[in-house]
Every structure is written in structure tokens, then in C-alpha cells.
Coordinates of C-alpha atoms in Angstrom, one line a residue:
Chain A
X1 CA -2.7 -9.5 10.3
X2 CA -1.4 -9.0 13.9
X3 CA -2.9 -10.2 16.8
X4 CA -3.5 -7.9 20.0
X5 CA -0.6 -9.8 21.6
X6 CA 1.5 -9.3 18.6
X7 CA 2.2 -13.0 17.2
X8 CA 1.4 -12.6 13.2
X9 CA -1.2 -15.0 11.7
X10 CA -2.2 -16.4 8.4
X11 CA -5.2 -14.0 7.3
X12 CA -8.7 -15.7 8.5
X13 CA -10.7 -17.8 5.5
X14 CA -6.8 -19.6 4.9
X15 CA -6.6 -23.1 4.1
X16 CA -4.4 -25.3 6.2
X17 CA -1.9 -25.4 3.0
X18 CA -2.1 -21.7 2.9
X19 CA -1.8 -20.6 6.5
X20 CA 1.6 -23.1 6.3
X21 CA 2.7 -21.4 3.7
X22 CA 2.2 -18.1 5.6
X23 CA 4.2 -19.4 8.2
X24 CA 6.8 -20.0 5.8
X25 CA 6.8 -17.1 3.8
X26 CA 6.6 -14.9 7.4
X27 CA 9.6 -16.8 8.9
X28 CA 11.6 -15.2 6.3
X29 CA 14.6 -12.8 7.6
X30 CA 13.9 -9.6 6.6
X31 CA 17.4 -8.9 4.1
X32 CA 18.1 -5.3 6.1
X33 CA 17.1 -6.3 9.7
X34 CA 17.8 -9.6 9.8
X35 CA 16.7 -9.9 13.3
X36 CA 13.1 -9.4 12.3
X37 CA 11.2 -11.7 10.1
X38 CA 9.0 -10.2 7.5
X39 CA 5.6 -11.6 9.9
X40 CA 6.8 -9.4 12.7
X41 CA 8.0 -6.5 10.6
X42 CA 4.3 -7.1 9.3
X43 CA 4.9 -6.5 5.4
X44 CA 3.4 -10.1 4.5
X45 CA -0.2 -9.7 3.7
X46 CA -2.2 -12.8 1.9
X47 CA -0.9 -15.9 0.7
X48 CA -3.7 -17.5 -1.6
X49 CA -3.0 -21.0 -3.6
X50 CA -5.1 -20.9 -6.6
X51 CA -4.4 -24.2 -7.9
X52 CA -2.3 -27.4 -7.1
X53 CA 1.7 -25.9 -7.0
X54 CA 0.3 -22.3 -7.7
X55 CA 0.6 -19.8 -5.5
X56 CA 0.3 -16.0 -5.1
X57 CA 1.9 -14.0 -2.3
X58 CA 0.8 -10.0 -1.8
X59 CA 4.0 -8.0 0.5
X60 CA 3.5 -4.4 0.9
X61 CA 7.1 -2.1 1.1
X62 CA 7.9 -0.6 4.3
X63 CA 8.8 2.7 2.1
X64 CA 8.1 3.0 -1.9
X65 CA 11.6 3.4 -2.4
X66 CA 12.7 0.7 -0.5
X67 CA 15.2 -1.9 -2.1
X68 CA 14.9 -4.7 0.5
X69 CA 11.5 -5.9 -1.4
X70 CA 13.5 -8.0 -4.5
X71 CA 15.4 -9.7 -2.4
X72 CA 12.6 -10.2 0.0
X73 CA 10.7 -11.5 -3.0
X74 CA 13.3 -14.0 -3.9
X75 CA 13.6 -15.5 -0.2
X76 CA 9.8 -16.0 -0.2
X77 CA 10.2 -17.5 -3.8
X78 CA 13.1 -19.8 -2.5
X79 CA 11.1 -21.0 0.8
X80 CA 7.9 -21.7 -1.1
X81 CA 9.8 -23.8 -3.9
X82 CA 11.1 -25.6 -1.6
X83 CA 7.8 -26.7 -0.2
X84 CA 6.9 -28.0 -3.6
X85 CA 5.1 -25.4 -5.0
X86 CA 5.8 -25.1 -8.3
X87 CA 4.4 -21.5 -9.4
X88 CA 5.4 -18.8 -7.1
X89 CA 4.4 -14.6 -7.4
X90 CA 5.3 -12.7 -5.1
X91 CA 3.4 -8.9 -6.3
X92 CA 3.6 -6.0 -4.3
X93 CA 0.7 -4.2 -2.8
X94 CA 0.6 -0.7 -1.8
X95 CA -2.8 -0.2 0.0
X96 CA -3.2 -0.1 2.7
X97 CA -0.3 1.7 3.4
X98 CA 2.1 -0.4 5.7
X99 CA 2.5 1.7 9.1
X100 CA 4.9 1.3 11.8
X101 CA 2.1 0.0 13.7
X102 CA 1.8 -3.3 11.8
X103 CA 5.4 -4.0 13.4
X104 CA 4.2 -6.7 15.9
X105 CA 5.4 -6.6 19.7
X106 CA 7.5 -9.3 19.6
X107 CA 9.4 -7.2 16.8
X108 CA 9.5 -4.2 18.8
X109 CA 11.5 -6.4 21.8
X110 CA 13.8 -7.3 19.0
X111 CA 14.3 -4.5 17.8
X112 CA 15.2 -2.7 21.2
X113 CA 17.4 -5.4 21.8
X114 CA 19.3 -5.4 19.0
X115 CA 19.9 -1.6 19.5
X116 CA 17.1 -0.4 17.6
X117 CA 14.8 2.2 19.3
X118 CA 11.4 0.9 18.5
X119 CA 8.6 3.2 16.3
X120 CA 6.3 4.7 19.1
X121 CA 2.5 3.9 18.5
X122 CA 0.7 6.4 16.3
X123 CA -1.2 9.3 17.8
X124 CA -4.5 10.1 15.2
X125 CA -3.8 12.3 12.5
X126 CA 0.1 13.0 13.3
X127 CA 2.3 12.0 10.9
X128 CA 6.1 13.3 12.3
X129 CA 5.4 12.7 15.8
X130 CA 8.3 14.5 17.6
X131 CA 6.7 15.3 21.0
X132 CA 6.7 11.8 22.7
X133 CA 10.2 10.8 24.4
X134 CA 12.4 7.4 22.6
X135 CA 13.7 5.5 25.2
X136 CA 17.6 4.7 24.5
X137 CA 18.2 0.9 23.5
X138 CA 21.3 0.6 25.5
X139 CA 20.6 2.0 28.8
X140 CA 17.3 3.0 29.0
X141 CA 17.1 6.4 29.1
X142 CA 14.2 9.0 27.9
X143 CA 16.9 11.9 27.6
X144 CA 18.0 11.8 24.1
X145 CA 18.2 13.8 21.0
X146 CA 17.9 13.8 17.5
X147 CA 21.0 13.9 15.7
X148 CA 19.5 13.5 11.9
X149 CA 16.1 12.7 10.5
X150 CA 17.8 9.8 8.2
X151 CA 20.1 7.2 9.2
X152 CA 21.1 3.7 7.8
X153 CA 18.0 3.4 5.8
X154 CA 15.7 5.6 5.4
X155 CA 13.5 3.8 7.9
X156 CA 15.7 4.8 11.1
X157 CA 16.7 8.3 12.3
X158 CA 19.9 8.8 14.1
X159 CA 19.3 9.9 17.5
X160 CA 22.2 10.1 19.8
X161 CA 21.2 9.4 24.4
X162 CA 22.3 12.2 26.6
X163 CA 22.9 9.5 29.7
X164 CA 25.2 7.2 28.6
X165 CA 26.5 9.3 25.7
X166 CA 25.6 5.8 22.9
X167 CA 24.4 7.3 19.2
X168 CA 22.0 4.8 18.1
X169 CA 19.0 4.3 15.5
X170 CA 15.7 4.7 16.0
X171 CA 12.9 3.1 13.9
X172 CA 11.2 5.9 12.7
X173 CA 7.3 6.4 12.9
X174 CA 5.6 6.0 9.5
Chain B
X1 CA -14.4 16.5 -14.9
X2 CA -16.6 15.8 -18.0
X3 CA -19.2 13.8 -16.9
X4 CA -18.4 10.0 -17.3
X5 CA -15.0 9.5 -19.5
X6 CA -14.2 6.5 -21.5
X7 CA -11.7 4.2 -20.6
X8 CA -9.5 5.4 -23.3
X9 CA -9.9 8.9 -22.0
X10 CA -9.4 8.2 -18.5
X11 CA -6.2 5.7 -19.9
X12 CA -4.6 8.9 -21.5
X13 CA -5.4 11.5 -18.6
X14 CA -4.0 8.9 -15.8
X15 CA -0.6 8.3 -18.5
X16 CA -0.6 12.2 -18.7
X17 CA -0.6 12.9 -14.5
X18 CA 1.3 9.5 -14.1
X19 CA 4.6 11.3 -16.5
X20 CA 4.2 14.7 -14.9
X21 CA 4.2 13.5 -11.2
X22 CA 6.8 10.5 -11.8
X23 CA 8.9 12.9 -13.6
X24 CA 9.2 15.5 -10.5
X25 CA 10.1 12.4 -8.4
X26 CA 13.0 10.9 -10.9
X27 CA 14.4 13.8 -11.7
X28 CA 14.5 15.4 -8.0
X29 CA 15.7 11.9 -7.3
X30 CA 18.5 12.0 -9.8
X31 CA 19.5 15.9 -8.8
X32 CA 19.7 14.6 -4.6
X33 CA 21.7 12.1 -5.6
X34 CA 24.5 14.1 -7.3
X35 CA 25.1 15.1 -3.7
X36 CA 26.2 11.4 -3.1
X37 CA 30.0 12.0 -2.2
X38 CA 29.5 16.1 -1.8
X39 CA 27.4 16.5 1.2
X40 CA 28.4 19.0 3.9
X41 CA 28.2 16.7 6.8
X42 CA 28.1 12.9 6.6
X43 CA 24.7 12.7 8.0
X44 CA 23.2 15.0 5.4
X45 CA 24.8 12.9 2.8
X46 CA 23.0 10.0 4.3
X47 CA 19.2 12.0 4.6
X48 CA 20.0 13.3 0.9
X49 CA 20.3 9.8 -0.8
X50 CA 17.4 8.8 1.3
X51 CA 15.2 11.1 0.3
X52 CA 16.5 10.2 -3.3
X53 CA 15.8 7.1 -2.5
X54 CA 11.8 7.9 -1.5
X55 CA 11.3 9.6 -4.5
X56 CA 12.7 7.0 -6.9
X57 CA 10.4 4.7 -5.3
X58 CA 7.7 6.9 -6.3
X59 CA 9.0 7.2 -10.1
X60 CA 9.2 4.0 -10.6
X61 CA 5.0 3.1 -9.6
X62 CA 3.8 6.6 -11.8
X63 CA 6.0 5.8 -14.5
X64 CA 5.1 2.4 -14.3
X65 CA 1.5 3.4 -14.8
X66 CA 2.5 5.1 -18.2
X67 CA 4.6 2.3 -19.5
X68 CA 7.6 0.6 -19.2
X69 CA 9.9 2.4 -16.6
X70 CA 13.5 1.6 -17.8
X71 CA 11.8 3.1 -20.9
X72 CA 10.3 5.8 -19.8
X73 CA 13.5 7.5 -17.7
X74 CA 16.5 6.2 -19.6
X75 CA 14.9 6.7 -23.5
X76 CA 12.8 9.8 -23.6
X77 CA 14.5 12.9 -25.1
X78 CA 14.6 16.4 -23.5
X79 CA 11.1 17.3 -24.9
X80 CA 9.4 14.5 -23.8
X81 CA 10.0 15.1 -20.0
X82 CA 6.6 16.6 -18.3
X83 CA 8.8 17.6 -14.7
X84 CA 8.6 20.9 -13.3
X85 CA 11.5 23.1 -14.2
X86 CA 11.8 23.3 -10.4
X87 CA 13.1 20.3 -10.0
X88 CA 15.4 20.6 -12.7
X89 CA 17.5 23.2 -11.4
X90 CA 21.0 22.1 -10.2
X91 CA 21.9 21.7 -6.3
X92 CA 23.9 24.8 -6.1
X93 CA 25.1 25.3 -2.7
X94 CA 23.6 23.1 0.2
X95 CA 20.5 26.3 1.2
X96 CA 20.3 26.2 -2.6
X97 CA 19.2 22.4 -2.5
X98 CA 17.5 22.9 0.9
X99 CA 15.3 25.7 -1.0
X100 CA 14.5 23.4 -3.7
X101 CA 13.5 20.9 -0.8
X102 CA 11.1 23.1 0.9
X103 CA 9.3 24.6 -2.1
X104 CA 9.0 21.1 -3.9
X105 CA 7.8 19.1 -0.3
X106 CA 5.6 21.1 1.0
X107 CA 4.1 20.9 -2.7
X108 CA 4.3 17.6 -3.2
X109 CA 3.1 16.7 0.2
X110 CA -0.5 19.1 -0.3
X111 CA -0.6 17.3 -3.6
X112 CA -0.6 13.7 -2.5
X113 CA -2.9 14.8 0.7
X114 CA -5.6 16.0 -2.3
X115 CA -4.9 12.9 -4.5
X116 CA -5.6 10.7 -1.3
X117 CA -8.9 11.9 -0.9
X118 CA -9.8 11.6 -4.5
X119 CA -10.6 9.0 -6.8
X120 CA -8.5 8.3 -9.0
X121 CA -5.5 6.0 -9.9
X122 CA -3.1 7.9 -7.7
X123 CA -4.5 7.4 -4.3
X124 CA -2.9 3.9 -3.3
X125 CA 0.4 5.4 -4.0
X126 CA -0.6 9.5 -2.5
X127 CA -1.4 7.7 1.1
X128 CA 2.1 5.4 1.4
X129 CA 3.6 8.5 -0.2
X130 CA 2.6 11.2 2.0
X131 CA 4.0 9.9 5.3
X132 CA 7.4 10.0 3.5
X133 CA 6.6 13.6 2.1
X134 CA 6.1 14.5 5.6
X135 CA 9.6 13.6 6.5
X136 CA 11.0 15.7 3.5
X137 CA 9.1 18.9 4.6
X138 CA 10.3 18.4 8.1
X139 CA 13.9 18.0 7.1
X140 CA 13.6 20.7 4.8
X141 CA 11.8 23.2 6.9
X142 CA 14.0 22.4 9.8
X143 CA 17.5 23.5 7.2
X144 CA 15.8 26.7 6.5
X145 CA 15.4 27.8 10.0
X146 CA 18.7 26.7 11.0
X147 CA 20.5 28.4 8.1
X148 CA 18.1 31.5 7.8
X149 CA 18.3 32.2 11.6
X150 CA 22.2 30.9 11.9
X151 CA 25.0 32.8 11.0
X152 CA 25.2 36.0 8.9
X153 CA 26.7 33.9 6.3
X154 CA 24.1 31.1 6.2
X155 CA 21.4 33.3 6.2
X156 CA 23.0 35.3 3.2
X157 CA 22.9 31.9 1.1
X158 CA 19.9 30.8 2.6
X159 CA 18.1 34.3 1.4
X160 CA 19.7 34.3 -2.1
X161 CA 18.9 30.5 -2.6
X162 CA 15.2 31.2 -1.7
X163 CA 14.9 34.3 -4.1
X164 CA 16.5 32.7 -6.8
X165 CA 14.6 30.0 -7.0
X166 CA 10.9 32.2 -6.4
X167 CA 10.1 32.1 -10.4
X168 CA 10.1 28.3 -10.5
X169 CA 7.5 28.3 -8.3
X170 CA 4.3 29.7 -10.3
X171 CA 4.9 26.5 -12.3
X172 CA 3.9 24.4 -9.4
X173 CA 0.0 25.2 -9.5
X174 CA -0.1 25.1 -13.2
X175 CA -3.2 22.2 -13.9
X176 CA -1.8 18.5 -14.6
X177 CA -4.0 17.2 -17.2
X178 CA -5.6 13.8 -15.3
X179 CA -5.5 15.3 -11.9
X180 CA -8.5 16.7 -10.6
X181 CA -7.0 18.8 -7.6
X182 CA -8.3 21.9 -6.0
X183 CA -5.0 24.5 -7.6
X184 CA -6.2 27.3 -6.4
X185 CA -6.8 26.2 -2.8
X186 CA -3.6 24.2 -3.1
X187 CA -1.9 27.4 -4.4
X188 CA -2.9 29.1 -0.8
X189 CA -2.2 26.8 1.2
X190 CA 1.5 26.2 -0.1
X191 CA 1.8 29.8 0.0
X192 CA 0.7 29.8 3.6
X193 CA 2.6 27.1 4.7
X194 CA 6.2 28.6 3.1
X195 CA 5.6 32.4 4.3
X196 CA 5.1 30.6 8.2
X197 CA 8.7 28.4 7.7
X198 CA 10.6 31.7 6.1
X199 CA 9.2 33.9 8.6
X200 CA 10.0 31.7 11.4
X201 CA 13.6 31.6 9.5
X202 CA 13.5 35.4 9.4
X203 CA 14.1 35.5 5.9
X204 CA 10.7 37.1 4.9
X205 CA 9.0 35.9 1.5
X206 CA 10.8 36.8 -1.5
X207 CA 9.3 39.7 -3.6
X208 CA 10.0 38.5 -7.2
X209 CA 7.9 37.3 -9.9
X210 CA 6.7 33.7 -9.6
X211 CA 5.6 33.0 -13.3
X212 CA 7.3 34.8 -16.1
X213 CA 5.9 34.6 -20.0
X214 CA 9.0 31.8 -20.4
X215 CA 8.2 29.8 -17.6
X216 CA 4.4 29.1 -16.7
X217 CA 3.8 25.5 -17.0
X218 CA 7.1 25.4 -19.4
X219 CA 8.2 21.5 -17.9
X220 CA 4.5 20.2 -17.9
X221 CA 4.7 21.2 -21.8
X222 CA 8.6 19.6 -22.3
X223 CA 10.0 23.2 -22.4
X224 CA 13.1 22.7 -20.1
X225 CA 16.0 24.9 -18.6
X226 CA 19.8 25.1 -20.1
X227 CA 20.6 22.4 -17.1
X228 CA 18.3 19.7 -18.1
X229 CA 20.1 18.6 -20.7
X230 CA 23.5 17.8 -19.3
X231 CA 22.0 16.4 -16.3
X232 CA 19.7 13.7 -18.3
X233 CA 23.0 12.8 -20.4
X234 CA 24.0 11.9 -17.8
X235 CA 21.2 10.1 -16.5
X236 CA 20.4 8.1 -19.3
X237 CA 24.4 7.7 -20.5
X238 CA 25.1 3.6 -19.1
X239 CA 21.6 2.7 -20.1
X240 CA 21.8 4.2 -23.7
X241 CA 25.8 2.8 -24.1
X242 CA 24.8 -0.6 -23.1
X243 CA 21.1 -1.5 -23.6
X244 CA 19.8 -4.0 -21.2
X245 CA 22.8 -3.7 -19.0
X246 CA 22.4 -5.5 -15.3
X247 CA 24.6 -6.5 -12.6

């Protein structure tokens, strides 16, 4: 779904209608971090027309609970209705799981630079990785601390830099 | 288990194990969020109602696999609930809740690991579900050292919360019908896992019973404690007073 240098792509074996409509669909703000689209965030994963004005979109949720999917599902509904096709589904898939690591690298940059610690890549077989340092967004420190395991949404932990004294959120590795 | 089930039979089994497990996660759901409003410290209100918010996502896809969800959680009587009584119990003080949290996670979280390995209709939602769990244990485990080895006071309540709540804890490795998990290797492991995080929080294992004749397997069968009630009233009160109700 991502490339190595991190620019989301239709799914190989799409049609030209299809991989537009991936475009499309991906493009979408994602409702909660609305600096990401739902390509980088990396929670689009096929979008397969099965016949003239049909069309059937799989998005995989970032957490089970997560409430963002609806209205993601009504955005891509919106943008795909708008390009004329008629019969939209949006279903959501839960395997494979979606992992932090399907955030693409142009979505990491946005993250950090909308004060957002990006999710560190994942180390085999680890699935709280605690050892590694996060870098704060605002100043660019590696001495900072973990003030709670939740924050905002229950994607982000709170974490709070030593240096320059700024809490901020950190994208937490799932 | 039995050779090669029919559909029907593998239908009932998977509706059987998809009740019990999406019960645990709405009710535990429901109980975490009471704390909405009550929490000792703004960011534990905020991890609470996430981790509310994890397990309602759960609910929804098991109970989804046994029928209609709105159904399922908002319509069902007392009896018809398959939760563990565990899950039932009310918050009590915050170590009460953070007991409840450790005992139920690091369950939950050995559970999902076994259904992820298996086959069965559970595993799609055991792998997305696990690296959630893993965040509960953590928060949970981290509580218990911080209150067992705090102050005099917290370790009092952390110690009485962990004791009380021992005899709910048998229930936990009581076969589900439909799941074909290793209990008595879970069972050991859970055990294992709990003695490290109490020791570390010096508070020792508690001695106590962990299955009396009124409690083994009690929820799984519908058999539910005094607090149940009330707390499903509640539950199911706007959807029961006005059927169909959205915003």
C-alpha cells in the first residue's frame, strides 16, 4: 500500500478508474488529524468497481474502538459521489491489522510538524515499545517523559520534553 | 474439538464465544466509563474512557457476530448476559478499578494471543485487539506498582482492592463453549504473569479462594452479582425509553 519512499498508491492490478478513485478516496482528511489524509495515515486499502457507478471501498480502523471510521466513511461516500459513481460501500476490514507502520513518511513529517511526535518503527515482536527515545516536536529534544499512556485519542500518549519544558502528544506505536 | 462440525454447530459455538467475549468487553466498557467525570487526575480520566473506548470497539465486532448489536446490549435481560462476574463488579475506589484492570488485561491479552494463533472466527479481531490489550496491561500494571509500592495509604487500598477481588478470578479459566484455548496453560501463565506485577508492587499474591461453589463459571451461565443489575438499568435505560433513538 506504501511505497519505500512513503507516497501511497492504488493497490497493483487497479484500473485507471480505480486507481483515480483511490486517489480520491486517499485525499480525504482524516476527521481527527485533519493534517493527514487517510492515504498517508494508511487505513485505505482497495478500491474495486464492480460495475458501471458501483463501487466498493475496504478502510481498516486505526483502533477497534475508534469513532473516526463513520465519518471517514461518509467523506469517502461524498468524494466518490461526486465523481459520478452512483453505488458507494465503504466496509471495514480488520485484517491485516493496521500498524503504525503503514503511516507513510510524508505523514510522519506532518505529523511532527503539526506537533505530533511521530510512532517509532516497530522492533520484531515488541508490542509497547518503551525503550527507544521520542524526539520532542517543538524543539527537538530526545529528553522527554511520559506523562500518561492515553491522551487526546487513544491513539496518542501524553509525553511532556524535559528541554524546553512543552507537553505534547505522541502517536503511539501500535 | 469433535472432528469436523457442521456449519450449524460451528454457527452456535462461534454465537456462544462471540456473547461471552463481547460481553466482558461492553460491560468492562460500560463500568470504565462511569469514571467519566470521577477520575482522580484528569489524565486518568482521559486513559479510562480510552480504554472504554477500545473495548467497546471490541463489543461491538463479537456481538455483531451473534446478531444485531443495538440488540444484543441494550435488550437482553440480566440472565442472558454470558460476562464474567469480574467485570461486573463496580469501580470502587481507583486501586479497586486498577485491580480489576490488571486481572481482566493480562487475561484478555493471553486470550486474544491464543485466539490469534488459532482458527477460528476470532482471529482477525484477537490480532488488531491485542496490541491495544497490551496498552491496558501496561497501564494497569504500571498503577499497581505505583500504588502498591507508594505510600502506606495507597498500598493499604491497593492490597485490599487486590484481595477482594481474588474470588472473581477462578471464573476467568472456566472453558467458553466455541473457543478452543489451551485453559490450563492460560491459567499458568496468568498466574505467573500477576504474582511477578504484585511482587514487583510488594503486595504479595493474595491467599484467598479463587472459585467458590457460587461463583465458578457463574457469568458464563447468566448467574450475575447484586451489582449487575443496577448497572445494566442503567445501561440499557435511553435505548429501552426511546426505541430507535439517534442523534
Amino acid at each position: 500500500m506504501v511505497s519505500a519512499t512513503g507516497s501511497p498508491a492504488p493497490p497493483a492490478g487497479s484500473t485507471a478508474l480505480e486507481a483515480e478513485l483511490f486517489r480520491l478516496a486517499g485525499a480525504v482528511p482524516d476527521p481527527e488529524l485533519p493534517v493527514l489524509t487517510l492515504a498517508e495515515l494508511g487505513v485505505l486499502r482497495t478500491v474495486r468497481v464492480s460495475a458501471p457507478g458501483t463501487v466498493r471501498v475496504e478502510l481498516t480502523p486505526t483502533y477497534t474502538g475508534c469513532p473516526a471510521v463513520e465519518a471517514m466513511s461518509s467523506d469517502i461516500e461524498r468524494v466518490l459521489r461526486d465523481r459520478g459513481m452512483a453505488r458507494v460501500s465503504v466496509v471495514k476490514v480488520l485484517s491485516p491489522a493496521w500498524s503504525t507502520d503503514d503511516i507513510s513518511a510524508e505523514g510522519r513529517r506532518k505529523l511532527a510538524a503539526s506537533g505530533i511526535a511521530p510512532p517509532r518503527p516497530h522492533g520484531p515482536a515488541e508490542p509497547v515499545p518503551l525503550s527507544l527515545s521520542i524526539r520532542c516536536p517543538h524543539c527537538g529534544s530526545t529528553d522527554t517523559e511520559l506523562l500518561s499512556r492515553f491522551s487526546s485519542t487513544a491513539c496518542k500518549a501524553l509525553r511532556r520534553c524535559a528541554t524546553c519544558r512543552e507537553p505534547f502528544d505522541h502517536f503511539k506505536e501500535l | 474439538m469433535n472432528g469436523a462440525p457442521t456449519d450449524d454447530a460451528r454457527d452456535v459455538r462461534t454465537t456462544a464465544a462471540a456473547l461471552a467475549l463481547g460481553d466482558d468487553a461492553l460491560i468492562l466498557s460500560h463500568r470504565l466509563g462511569e469514571w467519566a467525570g470521577h477520575a482522580p487526575a484528569l489524565e486518568e480520566e482521559v486513559a479510562l474512557a480510552n480504554i472504554a473506548l477500545d473495548l467497546l470497539g471490541q463489543a461491538r465486532i463479537l456481538l455483531s457476530l451473534a446478531g444485531d448489536e443495538d440488540e444484543l446490549a441494550y435488550l437482553r435481560d440480566e440472565r442472558h448476559f454470558r460476562n464474567l462476574q469480574l467485570v461486573e463488579q463496580p469501580n470502587g475506589d481507583f486501586a479497586h478499578t486498577i485491580a480489576r484492570q490488571l486481572y481482566f488485561s493480562t487475561y484478555q491479552l493471553a486470550l486474544y494471543r491464543q485466539l490469534v494463533a488459532g482458527d477460528s472466527a476470532f482471529g482477525a479481531l484477537a490480532a488488531k485487539a491485542v496490541k491495544e490489550v497490551a496498552y491496558h496491561q501496561d497501564h494497569a500494571e504500571h498503577w499497581t506498582l505505583r500504588l502498591g509500592d507508594g505510600t502506606p495509604e495507597s498500598h493499604r487500598r491497593m492490597s485490599r482492592a487486590c484481595e477482594t477481588l481474588w474470588r472473581f478470578t477462578g471464573e476467568l479459566f472456566q472453558p467458553v463453549e466455541g473457543l478452543d484455548i489451551d485453559w490450563a496453560a492460560l491459567e499458568e501463565g496468568w498466574l505467573t504473569s500477576v504474582t511477578d506485577v504484585l511482587e514487583r508492587a510488594t503486595l504479595g499474591l493474595p491467599q484467598g479462594p479463587r472459585t467458590g461453589a457460587w461463583t465458578a463459571g457463574a457469568g458464563r451461565q447468566g448467574l450475575h452479582t447484586e451489582p449487575f443489575g443496577p448497572m445494566i438499568a442503567e445501561m440499557q435505560h435511553l435505548h429501552r425509553s426511546h426505541p430507535g433513538a439517534s442523534w
